[in-house]
JSON list of C-alpha atoms in Angstrom, two decimals:
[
{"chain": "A", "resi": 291, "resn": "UNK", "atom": "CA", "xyz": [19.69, 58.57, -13.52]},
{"chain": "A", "resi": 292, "resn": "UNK", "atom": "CA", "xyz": [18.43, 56.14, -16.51]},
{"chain": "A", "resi": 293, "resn": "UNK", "atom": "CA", "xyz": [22.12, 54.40, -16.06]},
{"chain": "A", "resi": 294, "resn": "UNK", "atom": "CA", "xyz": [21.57, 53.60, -12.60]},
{"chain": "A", "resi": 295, "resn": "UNK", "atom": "CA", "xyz": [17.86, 52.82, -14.02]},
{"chain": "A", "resi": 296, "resn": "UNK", "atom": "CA", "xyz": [19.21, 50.52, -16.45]},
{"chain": "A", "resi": 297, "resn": "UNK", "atom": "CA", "xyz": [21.31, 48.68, -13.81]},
{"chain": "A", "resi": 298, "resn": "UNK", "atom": "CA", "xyz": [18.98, 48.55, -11.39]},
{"chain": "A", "resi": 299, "resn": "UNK", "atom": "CA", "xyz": [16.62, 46.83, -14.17]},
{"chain": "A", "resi": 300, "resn": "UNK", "atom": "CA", "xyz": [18.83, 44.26, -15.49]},
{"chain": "A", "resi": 301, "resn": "UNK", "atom": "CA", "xyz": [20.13, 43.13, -11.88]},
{"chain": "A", "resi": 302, "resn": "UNK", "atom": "CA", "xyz": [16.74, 42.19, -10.99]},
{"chain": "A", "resi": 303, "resn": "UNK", "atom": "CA", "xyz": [16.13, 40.71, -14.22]},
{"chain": "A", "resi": 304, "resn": "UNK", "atom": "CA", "xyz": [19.38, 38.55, -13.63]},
{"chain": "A", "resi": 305, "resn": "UNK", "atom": "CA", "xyz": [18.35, 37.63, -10.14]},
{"chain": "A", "resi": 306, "resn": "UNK", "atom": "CA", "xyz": [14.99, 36.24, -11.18]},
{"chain": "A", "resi": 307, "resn": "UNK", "atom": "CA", "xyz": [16.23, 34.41, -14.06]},
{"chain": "A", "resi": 308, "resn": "UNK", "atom": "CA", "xyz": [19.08, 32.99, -12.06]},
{"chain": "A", "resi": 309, "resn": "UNK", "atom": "CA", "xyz": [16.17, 32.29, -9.20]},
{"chain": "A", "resi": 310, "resn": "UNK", "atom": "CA", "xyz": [13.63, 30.93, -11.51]},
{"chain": "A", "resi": 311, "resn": "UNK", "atom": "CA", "xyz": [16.40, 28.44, -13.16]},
{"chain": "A", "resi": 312, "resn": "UNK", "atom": "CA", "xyz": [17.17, 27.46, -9.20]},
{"chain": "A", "resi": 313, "resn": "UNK", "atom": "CA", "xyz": [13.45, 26.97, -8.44]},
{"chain": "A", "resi": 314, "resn": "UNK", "atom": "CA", "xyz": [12.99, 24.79, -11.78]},
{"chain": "A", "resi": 315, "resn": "UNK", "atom": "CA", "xyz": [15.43, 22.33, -10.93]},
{"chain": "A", "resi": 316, "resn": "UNK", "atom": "CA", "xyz": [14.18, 21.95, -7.45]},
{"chain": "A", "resi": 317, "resn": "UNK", "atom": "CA", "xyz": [10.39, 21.76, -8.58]},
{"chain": "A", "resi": 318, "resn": "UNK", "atom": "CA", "xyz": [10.97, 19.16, -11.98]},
{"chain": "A", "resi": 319, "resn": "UNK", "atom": "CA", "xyz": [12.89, 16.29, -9.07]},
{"chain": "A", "resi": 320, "resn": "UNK", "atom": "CA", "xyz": [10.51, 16.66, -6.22]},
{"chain": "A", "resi": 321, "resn": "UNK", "atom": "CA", "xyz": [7.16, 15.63, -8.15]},
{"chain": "A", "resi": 322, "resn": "UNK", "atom": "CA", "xyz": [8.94, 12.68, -9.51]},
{"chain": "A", "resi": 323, "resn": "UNK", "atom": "CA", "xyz": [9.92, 11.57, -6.72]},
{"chain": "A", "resi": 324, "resn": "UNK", "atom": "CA", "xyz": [7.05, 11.87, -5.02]},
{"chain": "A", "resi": 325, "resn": "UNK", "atom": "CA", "xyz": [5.48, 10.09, -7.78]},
{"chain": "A", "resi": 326, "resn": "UNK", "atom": "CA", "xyz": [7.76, 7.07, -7.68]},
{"chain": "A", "resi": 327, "resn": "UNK", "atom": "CA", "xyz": [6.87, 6.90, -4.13]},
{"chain": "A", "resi": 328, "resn": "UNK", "atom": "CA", "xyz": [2.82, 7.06, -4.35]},
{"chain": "A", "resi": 329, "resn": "UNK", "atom": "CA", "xyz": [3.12, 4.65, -7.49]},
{"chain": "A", "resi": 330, "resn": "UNK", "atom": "CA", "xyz": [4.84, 2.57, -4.69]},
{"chain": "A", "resi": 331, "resn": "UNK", "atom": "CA", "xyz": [2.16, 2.63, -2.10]},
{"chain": "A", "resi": 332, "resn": "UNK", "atom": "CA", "xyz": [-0.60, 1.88, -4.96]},
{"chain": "A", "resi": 333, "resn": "UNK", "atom": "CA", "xyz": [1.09, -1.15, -5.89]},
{"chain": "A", "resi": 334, "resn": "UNK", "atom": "CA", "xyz": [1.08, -2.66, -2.24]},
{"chain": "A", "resi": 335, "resn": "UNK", "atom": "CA", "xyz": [-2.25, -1.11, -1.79]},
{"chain": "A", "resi": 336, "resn": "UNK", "atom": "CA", "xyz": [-3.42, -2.99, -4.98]},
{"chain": "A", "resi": 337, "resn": "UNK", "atom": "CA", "xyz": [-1.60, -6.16, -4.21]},
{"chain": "A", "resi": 338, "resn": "UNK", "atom": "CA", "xyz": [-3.13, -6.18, -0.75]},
{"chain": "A", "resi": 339, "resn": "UNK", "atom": "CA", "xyz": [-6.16, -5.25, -1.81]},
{"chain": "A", "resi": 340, "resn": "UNK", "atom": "CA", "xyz": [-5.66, -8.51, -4.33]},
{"chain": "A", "resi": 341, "resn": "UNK", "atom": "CA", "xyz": [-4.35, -11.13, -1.89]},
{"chain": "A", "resi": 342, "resn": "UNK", "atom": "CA", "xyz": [-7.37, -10.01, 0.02]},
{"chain": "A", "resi": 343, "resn": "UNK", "atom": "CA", "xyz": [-10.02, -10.78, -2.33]},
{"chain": "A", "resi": 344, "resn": "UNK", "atom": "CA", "xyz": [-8.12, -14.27, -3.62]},
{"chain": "A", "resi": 345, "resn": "UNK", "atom": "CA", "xyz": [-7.74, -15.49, 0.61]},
{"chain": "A", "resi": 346, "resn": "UNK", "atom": "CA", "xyz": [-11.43, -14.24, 0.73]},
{"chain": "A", "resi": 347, "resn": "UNK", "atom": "CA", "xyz": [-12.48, -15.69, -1.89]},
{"chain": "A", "resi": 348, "resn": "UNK", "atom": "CA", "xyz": [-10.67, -19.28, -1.26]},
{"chain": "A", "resi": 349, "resn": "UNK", "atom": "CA", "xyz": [-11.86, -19.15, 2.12]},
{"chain": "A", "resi": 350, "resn": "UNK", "atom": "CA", "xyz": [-15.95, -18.88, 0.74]},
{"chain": "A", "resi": 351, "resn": "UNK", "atom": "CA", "xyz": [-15.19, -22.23, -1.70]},
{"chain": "A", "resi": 352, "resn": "UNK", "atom": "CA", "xyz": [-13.84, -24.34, 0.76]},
{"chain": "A", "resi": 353, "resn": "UNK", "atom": "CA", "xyz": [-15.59, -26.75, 2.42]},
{"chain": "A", "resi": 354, "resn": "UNK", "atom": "CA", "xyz": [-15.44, -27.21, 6.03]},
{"chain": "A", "resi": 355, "resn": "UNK", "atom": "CA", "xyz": [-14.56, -23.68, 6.71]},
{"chain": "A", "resi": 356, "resn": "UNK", "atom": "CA", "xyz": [-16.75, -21.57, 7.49]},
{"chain": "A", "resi": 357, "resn": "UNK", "atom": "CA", "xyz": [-15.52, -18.41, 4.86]},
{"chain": "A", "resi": 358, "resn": "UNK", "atom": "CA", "xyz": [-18.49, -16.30, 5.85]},
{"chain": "A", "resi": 359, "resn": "UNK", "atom": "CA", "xyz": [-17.80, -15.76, 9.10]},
{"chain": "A", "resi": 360, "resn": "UNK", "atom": "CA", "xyz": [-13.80, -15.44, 8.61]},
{"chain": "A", "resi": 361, "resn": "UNK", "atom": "CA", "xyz": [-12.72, -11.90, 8.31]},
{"chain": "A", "resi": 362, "resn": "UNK", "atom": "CA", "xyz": [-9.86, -11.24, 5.87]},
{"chain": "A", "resi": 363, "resn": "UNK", "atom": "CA", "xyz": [-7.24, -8.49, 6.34]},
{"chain": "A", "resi": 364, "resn": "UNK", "atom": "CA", "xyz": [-3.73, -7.78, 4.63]},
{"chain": "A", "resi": 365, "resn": "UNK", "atom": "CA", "xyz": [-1.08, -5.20, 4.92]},
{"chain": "A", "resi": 366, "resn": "UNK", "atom": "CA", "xyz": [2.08, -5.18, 3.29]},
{"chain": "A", "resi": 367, "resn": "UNK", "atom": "CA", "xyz": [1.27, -9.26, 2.41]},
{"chain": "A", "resi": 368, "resn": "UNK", "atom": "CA", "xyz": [0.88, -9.76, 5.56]},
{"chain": "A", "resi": 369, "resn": "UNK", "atom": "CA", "xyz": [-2.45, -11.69, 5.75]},
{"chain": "A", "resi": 370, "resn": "UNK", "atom": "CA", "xyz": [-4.55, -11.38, 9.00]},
{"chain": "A", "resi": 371, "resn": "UNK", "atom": "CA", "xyz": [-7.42, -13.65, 10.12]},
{"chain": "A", "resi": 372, "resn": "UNK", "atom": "CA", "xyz": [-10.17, -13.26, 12.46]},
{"chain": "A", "resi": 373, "resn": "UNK", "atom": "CA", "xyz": [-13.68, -14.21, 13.35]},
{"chain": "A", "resi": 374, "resn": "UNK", "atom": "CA", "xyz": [-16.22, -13.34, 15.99]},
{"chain": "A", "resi": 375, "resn": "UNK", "atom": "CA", "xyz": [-17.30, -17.06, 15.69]},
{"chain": "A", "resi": 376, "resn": "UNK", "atom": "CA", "xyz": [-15.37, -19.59, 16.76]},
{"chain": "A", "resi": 377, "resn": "UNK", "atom": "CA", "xyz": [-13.97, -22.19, 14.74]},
{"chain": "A", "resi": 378, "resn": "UNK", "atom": "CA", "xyz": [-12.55, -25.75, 15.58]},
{"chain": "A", "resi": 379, "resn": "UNK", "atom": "CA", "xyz": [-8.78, -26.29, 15.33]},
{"chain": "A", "resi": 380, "resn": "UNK", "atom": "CA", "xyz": [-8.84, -28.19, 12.33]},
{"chain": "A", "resi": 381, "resn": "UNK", "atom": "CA", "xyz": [-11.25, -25.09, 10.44]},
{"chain": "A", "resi": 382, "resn": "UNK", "atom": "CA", "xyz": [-8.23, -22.97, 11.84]},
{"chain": "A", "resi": 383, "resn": "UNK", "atom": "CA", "xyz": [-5.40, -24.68, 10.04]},
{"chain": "A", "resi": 384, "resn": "UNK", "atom": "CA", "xyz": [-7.13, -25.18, 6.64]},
{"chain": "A", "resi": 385, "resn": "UNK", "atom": "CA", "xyz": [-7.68, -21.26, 6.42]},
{"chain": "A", "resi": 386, "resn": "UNK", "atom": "CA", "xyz": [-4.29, -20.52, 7.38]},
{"chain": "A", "resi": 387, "resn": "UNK", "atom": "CA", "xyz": [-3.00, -23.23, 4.69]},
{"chain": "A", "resi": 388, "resn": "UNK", "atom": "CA", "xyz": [-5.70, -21.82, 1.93]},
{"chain": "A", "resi": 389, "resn": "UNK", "atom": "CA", "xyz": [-4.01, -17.95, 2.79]},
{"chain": "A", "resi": 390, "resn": "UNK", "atom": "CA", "xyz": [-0.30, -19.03, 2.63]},
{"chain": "A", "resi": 391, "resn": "UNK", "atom": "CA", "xyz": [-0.76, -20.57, -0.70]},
{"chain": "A", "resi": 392, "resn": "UNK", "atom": "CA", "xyz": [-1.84, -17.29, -2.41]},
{"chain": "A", "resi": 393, "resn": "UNK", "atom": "CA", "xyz": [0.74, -15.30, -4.45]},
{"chain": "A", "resi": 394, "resn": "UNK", "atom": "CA", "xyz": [2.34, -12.72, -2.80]},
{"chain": "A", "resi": 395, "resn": "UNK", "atom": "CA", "xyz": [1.51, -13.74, 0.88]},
{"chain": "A", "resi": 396, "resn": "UNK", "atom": "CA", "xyz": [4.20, -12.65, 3.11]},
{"chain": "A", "resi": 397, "resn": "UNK", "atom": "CA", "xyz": [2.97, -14.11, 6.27]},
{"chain": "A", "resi": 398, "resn": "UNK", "atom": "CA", "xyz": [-0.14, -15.47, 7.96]},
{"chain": "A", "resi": 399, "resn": "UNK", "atom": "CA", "xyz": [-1.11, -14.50, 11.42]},
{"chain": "A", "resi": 400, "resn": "UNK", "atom": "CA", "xyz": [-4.88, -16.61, 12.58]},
{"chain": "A", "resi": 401, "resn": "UNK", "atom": "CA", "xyz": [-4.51, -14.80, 16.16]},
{"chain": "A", "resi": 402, "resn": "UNK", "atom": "CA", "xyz": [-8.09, -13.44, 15.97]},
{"chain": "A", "resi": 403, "resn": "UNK", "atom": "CA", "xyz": [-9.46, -16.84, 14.94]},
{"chain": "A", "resi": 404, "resn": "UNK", "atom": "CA", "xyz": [-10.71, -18.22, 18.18]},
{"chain": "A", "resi": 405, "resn": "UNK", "atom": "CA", "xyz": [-10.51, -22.01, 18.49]},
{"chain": "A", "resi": 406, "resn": "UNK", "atom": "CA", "xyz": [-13.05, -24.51, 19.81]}
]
């Protein structure tokens, strides 16, 4: 009886070890990859959150463009514009010139700026 004991012991003693050394090497990949992956989406969150602020910011220092009242919105450097005011052609163009010009700016889309 304490051989079949014994056995019994060091079988499930080898099948956890062999388990736990499975488990280990599946555990130590997955968190660094998800960790490459959320260091990802806080650079383009940062960077967004940057190009943003600059176009924002540009936007209040001009003159002739009415910065206040221009809403500023970016997502993967893609820079959206819009207002709930209008704005004259000319106001139009300046503020989509003043957002390509900022680092990083993939694209520029004034659809939500309405036009005298």
């Amino acid at each position: 009886m304490k051989k079949f004991a014994i056995a019994a012991a060091t079988a499930t003693a080898l099948t956890l070890t062999m388990a736990n050394a499975a488990f280990a090497q599946q555990t130590t990949q997955a968190p660094m990859m998800l960790a490459a992956g959320e260091v990802t989406k806080a650079k383009e969150a940062t960077s967004d959150t940057w190009i943003t602020t600059k176009v924002k910011a540009d936007l209040m220092t001009e003159k002739g463009v009415p910065g206040s009242d221009i809403k500023v919105e970016t997502n993967k450097g893609v820079v959206s514009l819009s207002s709930d005011v209008k704005v004259t052609n000319t106001q139009k163009e300046m503020a989509v010139s003043i957002a390509k010009k900022i680092k990083g700016v993939q694209a520029v889309s004034a659809d939500g700026l309405k036009a005298e």
